[in-house]
CSV table of C-alpha atoms in Angstrom, one decimal:
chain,number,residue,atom,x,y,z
A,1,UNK,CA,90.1,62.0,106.5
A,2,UNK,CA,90.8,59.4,103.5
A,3,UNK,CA,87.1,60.4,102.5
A,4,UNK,CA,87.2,63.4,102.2
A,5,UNK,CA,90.7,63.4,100.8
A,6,UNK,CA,90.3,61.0,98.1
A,7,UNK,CA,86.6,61.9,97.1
A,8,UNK,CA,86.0,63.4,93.2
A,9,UNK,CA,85.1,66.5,94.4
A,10,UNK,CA,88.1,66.7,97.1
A,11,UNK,CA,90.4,66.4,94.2
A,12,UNK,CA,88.4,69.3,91.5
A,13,UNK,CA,87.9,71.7,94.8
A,14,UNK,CA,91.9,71.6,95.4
A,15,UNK,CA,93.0,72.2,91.6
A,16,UNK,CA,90.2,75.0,90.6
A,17,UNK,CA,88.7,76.0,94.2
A,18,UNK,CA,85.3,76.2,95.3
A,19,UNK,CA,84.4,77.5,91.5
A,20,UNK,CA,85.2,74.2,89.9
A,21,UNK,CA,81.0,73.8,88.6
A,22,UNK,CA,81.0,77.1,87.2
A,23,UNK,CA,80.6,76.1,83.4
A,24,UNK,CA,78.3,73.1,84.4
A,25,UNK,CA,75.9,75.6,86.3
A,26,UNK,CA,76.3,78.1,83.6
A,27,UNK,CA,76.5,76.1,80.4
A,28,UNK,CA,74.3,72.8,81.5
A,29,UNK,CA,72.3,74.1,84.2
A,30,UNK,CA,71.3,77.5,83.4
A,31,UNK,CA,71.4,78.2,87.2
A,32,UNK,CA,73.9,81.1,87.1
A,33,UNK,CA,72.8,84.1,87.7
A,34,UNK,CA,73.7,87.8,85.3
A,35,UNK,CA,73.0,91.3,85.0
A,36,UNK,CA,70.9,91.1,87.9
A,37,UNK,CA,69.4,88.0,87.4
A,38,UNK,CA,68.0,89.1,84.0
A,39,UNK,CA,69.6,85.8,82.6
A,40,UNK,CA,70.5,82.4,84.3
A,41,UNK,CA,73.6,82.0,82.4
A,42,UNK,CA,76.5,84.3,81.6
A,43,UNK,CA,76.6,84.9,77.9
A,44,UNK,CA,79.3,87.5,78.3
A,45,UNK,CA,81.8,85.1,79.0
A,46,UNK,CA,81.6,83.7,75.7
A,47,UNK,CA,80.9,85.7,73.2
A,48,UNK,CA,83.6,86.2,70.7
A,49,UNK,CA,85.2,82.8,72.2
A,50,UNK,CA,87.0,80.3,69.8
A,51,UNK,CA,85.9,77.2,69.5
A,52,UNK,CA,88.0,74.8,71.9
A,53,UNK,CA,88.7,78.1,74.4
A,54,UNK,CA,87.7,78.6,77.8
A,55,UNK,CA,85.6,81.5,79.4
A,56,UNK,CA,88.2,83.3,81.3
A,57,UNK,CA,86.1,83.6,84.8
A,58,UNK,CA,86.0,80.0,84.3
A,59,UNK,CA,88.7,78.5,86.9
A,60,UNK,CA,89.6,75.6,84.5
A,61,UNK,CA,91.3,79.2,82.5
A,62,UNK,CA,92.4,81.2,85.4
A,63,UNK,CA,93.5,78.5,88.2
A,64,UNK,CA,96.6,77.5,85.9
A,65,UNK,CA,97.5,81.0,85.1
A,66,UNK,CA,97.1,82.9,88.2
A,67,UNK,CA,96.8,80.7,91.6
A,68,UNK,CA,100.7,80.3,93.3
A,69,UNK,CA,99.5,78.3,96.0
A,70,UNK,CA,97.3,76.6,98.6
A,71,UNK,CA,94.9,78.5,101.4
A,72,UNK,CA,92.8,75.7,103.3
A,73,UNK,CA,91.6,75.9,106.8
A,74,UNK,CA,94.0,74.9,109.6
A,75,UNK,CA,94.4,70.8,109.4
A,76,UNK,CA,91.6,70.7,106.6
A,77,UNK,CA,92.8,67.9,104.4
A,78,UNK,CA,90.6,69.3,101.5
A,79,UNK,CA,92.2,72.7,100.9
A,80,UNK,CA,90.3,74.5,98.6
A,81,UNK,CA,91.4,77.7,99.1
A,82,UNK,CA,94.0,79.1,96.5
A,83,UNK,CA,96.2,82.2,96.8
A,84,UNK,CA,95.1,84.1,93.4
A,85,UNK,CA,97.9,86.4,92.1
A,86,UNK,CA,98.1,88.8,89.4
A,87,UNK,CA,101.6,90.0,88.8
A,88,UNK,CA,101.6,92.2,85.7
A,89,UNK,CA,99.0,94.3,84.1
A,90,UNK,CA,96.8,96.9,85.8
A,91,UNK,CA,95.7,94.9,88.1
A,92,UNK,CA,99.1,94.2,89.6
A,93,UNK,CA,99.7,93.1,93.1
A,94,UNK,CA,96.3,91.7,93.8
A,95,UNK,CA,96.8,89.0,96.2
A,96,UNK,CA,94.0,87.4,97.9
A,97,UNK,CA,92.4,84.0,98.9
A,98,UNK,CA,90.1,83.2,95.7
A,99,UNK,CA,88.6,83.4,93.3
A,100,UNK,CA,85.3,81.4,95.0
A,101,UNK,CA,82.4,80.5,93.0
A,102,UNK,CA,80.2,83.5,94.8
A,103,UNK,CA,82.6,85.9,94.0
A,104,UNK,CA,82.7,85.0,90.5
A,105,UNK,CA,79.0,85.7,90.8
A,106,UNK,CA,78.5,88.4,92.3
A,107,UNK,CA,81.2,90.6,91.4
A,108,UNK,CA,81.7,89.1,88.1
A,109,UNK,CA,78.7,87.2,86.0
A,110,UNK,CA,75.9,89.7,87.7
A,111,UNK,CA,78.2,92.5,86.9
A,112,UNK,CA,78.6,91.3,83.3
A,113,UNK,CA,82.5,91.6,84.3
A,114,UNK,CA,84.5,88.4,82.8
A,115,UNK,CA,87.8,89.2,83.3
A,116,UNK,CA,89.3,87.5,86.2
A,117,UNK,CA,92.3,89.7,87.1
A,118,UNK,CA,89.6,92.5,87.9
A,119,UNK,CA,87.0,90.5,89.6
A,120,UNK,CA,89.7,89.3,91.9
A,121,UNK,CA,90.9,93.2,92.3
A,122,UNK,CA,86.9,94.1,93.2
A,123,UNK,CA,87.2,90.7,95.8
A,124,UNK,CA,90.3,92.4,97.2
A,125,UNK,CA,88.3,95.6,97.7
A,126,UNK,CA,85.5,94.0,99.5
A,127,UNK,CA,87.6,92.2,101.8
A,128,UNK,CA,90.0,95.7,102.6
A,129,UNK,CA,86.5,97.8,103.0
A,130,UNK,CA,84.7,95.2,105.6
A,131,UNK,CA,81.7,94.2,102.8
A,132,UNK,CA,80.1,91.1,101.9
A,133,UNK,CA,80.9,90.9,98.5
A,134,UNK,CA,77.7,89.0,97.5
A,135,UNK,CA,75.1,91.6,99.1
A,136,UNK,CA,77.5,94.1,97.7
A,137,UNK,CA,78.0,93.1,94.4
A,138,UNK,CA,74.1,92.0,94.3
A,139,UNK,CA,72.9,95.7,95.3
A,140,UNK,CA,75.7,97.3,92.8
A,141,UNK,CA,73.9,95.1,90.2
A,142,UNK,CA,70.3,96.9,91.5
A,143,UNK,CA,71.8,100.3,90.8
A,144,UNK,CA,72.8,99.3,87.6
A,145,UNK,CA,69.5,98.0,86.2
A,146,UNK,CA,67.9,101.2,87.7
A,147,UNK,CA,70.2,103.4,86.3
A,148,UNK,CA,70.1,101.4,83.0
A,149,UNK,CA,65.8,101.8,83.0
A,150,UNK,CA,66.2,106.0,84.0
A,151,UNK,CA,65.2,105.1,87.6
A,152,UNK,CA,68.6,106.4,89.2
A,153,UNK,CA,71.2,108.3,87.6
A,154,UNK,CA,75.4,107.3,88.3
A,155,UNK,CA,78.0,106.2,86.7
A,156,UNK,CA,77.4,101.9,87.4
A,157,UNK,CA,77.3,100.3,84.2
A,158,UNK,CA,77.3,96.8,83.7
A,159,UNK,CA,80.6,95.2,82.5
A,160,UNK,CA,82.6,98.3,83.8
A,161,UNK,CA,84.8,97.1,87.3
A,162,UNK,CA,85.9,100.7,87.7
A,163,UNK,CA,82.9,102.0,87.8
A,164,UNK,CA,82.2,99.0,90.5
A,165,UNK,CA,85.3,99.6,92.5
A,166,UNK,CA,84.3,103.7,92.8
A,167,UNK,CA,80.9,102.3,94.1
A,168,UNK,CA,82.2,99.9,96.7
A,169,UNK,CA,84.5,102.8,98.2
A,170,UNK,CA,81.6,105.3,98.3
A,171,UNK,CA,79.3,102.6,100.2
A,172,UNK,CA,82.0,101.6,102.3
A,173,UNK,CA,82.5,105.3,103.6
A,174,UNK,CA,78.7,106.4,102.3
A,175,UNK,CA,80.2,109.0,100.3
A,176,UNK,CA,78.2,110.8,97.5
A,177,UNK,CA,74.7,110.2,96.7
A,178,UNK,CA,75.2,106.9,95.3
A,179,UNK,CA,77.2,105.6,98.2
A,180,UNK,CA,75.1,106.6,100.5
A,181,UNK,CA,72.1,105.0,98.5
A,182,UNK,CA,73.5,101.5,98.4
A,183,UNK,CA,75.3,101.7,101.7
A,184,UNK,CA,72.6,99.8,103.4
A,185,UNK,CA,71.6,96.7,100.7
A,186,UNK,CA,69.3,96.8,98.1
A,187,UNK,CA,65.9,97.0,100.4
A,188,UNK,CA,67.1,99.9,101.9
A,189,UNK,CA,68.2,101.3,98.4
A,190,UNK,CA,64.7,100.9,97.0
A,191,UNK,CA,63.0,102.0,100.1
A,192,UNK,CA,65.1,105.2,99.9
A,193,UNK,CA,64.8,105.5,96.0
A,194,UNK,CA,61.0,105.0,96.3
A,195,UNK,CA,61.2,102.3,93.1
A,196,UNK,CA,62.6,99.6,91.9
A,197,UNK,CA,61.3,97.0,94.2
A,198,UNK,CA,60.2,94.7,90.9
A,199,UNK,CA,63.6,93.8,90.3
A,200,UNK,CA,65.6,94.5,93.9
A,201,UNK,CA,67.2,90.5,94.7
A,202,UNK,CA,66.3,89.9,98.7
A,203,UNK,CA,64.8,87.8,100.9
A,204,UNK,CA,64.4,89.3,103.8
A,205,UNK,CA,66.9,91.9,103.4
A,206,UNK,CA,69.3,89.5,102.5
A,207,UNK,CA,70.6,89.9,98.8
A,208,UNK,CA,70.8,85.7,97.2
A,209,UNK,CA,73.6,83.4,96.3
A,210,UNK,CA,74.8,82.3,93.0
A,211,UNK,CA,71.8,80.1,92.0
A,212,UNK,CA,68.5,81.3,89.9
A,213,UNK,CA,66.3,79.6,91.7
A,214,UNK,CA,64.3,79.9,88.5
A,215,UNK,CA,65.6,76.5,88.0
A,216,UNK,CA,66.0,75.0,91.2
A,217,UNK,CA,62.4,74.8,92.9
A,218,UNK,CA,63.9,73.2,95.9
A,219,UNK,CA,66.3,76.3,96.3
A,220,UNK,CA,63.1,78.9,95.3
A,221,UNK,CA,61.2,77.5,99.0
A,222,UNK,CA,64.4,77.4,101.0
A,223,UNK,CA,65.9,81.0,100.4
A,224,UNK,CA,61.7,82.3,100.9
A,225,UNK,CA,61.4,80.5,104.1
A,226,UNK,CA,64.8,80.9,105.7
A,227,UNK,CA,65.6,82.6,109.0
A,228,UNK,CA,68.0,84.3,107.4
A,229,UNK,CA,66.8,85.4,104.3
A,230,UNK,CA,68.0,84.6,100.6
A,231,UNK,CA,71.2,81.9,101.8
A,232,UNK,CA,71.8,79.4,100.4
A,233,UNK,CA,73.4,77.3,103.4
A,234,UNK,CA,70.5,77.4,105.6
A,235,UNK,CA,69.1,74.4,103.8
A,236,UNK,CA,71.6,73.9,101.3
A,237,UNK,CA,69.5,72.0,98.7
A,238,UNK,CA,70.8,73.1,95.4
A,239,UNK,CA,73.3,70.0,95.4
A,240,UNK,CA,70.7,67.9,95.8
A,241,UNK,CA,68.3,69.8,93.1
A,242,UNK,CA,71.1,69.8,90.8
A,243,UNK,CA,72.4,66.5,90.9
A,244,UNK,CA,68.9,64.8,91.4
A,245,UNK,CA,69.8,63.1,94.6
A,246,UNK,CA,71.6,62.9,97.7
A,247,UNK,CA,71.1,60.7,100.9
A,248,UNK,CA,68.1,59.2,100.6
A,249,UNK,CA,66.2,61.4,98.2
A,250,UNK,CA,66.4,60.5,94.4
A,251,UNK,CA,65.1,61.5,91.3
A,252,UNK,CA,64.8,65.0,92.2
A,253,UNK,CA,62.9,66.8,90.0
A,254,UNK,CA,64.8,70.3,90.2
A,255,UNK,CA,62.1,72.2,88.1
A,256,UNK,CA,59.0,70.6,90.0
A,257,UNK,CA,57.6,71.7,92.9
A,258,UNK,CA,56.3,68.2,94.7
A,259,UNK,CA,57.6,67.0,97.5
A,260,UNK,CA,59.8,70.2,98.2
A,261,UNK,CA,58.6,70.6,101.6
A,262,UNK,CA,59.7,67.7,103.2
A,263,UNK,CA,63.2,68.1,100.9
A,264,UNK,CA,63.8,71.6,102.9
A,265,UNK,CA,63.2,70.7,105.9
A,266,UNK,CA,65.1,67.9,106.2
A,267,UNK,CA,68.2,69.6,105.0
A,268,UNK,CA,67.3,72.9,107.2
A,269,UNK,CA,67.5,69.9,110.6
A,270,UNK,CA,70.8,68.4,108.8
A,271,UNK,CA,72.4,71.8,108.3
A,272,UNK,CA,71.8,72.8,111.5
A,273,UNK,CA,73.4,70.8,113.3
A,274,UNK,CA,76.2,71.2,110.9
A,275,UNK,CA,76.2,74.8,111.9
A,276,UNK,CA,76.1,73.9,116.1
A,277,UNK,CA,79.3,71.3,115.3
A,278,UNK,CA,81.1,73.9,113.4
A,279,UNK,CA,82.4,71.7,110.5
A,280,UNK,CA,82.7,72.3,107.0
A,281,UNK,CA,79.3,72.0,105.2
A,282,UNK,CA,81.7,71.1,101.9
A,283,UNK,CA,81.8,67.7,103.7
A,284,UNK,CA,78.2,67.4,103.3
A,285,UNK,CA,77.8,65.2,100.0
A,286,UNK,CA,80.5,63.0,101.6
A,287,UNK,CA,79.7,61.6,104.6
A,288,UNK,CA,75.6,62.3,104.2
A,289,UNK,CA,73.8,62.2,107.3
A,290,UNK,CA,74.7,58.5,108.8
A,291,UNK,CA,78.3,59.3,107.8
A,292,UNK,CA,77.9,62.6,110.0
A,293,UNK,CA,76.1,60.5,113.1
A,294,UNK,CA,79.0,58.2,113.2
A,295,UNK,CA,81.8,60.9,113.2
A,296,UNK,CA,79.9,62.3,116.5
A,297,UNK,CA,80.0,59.3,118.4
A,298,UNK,CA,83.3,58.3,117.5
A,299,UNK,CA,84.5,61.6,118.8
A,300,UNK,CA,82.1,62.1,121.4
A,301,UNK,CA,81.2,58.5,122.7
A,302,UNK,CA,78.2,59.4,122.5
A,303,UNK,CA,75.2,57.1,120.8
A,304,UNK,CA,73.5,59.2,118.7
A,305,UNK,CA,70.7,57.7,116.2
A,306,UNK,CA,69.9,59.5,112.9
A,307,UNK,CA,66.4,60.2,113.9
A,308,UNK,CA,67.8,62.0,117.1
A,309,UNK,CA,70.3,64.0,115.2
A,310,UNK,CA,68.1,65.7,113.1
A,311,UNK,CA,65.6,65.9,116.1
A,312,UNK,CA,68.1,67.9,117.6
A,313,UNK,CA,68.3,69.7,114.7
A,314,UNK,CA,64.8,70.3,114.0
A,315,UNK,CA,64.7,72.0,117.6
A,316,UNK,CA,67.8,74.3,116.9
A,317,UNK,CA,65.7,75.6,113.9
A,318,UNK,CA,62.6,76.0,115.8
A,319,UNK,CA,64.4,78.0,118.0
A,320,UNK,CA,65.6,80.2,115.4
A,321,UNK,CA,62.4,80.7,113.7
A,322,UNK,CA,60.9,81.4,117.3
A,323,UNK,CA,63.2,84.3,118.0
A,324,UNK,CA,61.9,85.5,114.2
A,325,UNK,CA,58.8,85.3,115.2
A,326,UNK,CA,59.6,87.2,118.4
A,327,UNK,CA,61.2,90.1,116.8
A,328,UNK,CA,57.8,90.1,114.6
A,329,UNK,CA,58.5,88.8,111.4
A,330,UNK,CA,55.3,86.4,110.0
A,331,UNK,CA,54.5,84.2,106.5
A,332,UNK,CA,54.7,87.6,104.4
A,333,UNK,CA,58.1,87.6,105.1
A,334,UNK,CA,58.2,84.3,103.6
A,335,UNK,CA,58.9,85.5,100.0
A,336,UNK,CA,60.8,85.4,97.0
A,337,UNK,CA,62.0,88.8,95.0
C-alpha cells in the first residue's frame, strides 16, 4: 500500500488522472496520435498558444479548472479517477469520471478537438450510448479522412464535436447512412464502403490505443500479434519503450526493432497473469514482476518463483492464442494497419 501510495507516479495520477504524460508523449515523444494518425503529435493544441500557456486538453490546464473531486476503485489507495465538471457554458452539466488519457485521444487529439469541456461532453455520450469511445472515436476519425479525400460524403469534419456527437448517436441507434456505416468499427466500414482500407486503424478488427507505434517498435509487434487485436494492455510495452527500461530490460531502443521478440513476450506472460489476478495493471512499473510474486504468496501462502509465474502465464496465453487459432485466425492476421 505505502508503495503504491507514495510512488512518483501515485502522486501525478491522483492530481491530473490517468492523462498526466500527455504533453511528454505529445511534445517529447511524438507518440500521440492525430487526425487519424496522420501526425504523431497534436499540433492543434497549440497553435495560437502564448508562450508560458498550457494546451487546454492538457490535464496540467483542465484538472485545476474543472475536476471537483476523487473517483478511484473501491479501497484503491491510488485514486486516479477524477469527477470532471463543467458548470457553465454550453457544455453545462457534463459530469462524468475523466478526462483519461484515451479519451483525450480518441475523442479529442484524433478528432483534432482541443477543447476539453466538449471532449468530456463526447466521453459522456459514449458512456450514456453503450460505445467504446476509443473504437468509436478511432472509426469517426476514418470517416473523416474519407470524407475529407471524396471517398464518403457526411457532415464529420475534423475539429467539429457536434458533428462527432450527431455521429455517435446515429451509430449508437444505426440511424442514417452514416450511422449505419460506422456502426460496426472501421473494418466493417471499409468493407461496406468498398475503400479506404489504406488508412482504416485495426488490428484485427480492433481499432488502437493512444500510441503511434510509428515510434514505439516494441508496441508496433505487440498490437500485430495480440489475441485481441490493436490493445495496448495485452503486452503493455509502451512504458517500457518509452522510458527505456523496466524490470530487467534496459536501454530500450524504442525506434529499433532488435530484441523485440523476447520484450513482447515476456510482458504478454506478465500481463497475463495480471489479467487472471484481477489487479490493477497501473501497479505494474511499481512492484515489477518479483514485487508481484511476493504479493501472491503473501496473500496466498503459496511459494511461487518468478520463473513459474510467468510459466503460468505463458500457458494462459497459449491458451488464448489456441482458441484463435481454433476459430481460424493464422500469421496474416498478424498485422499492422
Amino acid at each position: 500500500v505505502n508503495i503504491m501510495k507514495d510512488h512518483p507516479a501515485s502522486r501525478d495520477d491522483m492530481k491530473y488522472g490517468t492523462g498526466e504524460f500527455y504533453a511528454w508523449m505529445n511534445t517529447q515523444k511524438g507518440t500521440f496520435p492525430s487526425r487519424n494518425w496522420q501526425q504523431g503529435y497534436f499540433q492543434k493544441a497549440y497553435d495560437n498558444l502564448k508562450e508560458g500557456e498550457l494546451s487546454k486538453i492538457d490535464p496540467y490546464y483542465w484538472a485545476p479548472k474543472y475536476v471537483t473531486g476523487y473517483h478511484p476503485c473501491p479501497g484503491c489507495t491510488k485514486p486516479c479517477g477524477h469527477i470532471f465538471e463543467v458548470k457553465e457554458g454550453k457544455y453545462a452539466g457534463t459530469r462524468l469520471d475523466g478526462l483519461e488519457y484515451e479519451i483525450m485521444y480518441s475523442l479529442g487529439g484524433n478528432l483534432e478537438i482541443d477543447d476539453p469541456e466538449a471532449v468530456a461532453y463526447l466521453s459522456l455520450l459514449s458512456d450514456l450510448y453503450g460505445l467504446d469511445a476509443i473504437s468509436a472515436g478511432v472509426t469517426i476519425s476514418w470517416a473523416m479522412e474519407a470524407i475529407e479525400k471524396g471517398l464518403l460524403k457526411g457532415y464529420l469534419r475534423f475539429g467539429d464535436p457536434d458533428g462527432v456527437a450527431r455521429a455517435l448517436k446515429e451509430m449508437a441507434y444505426r440511424e442514417g447512412e452514416l450511422g449505419k456505416l460506422l456502426a460496426d468499427g472501421v473494418r466493417a466500414a471499409y468493407t461496406r464502403l468498398g475503400k479506404g482500407k489504406e488508412f482504416a486503424l485495426e488490428v484485427k478488427g480492433l481499432e488502437p490505443p493512444a500510441y503511434d507505434i510509428r515510434g514505439i517498435k516494441g508496441m508496433a509487434l505487440a498490437e500485430a500479434v495480440s489475441v485481441r487485436g490493436a490493445c495496448h494492455l495485452t503486452a503493455g510495452v509502451y512504458g517500457t519503450e518509452l522510458v527505456g527500461k523496466w524490470w530487467k530490460f534496459e536501454n530500450v531502443d524504442r525506434f529499433s526493432a532488435k530484441g523485440k521478440g523476447f520484450e513482447v513476450k515476456m510482458h504478454e506472460d506478465f500481463m497475463s497473469v495480471y489479467d487472471s489476478l484481477g489487479i490493477c495493471k497501473f501497479s505494474r512499473h511499481m512492484f515489477f514482476i518479483d514485487g508481484l510474486v511476493d504479493i501472491l504468496n503473501a496473500y496466498t501462502e503459496f511459494d511461487f518463483s518468478v520463473s513459474e509465474l510467468l510459466v503460468a502465464g505463458e500457458r494462459i496465453y497459449n491458451v488464448e492464442r489456441a482458441f484463435n487459432v481454433r476459430e481460424g485466425f493464422t500469421r496474416k492476421d498478424d498485422y499492422l494497419p
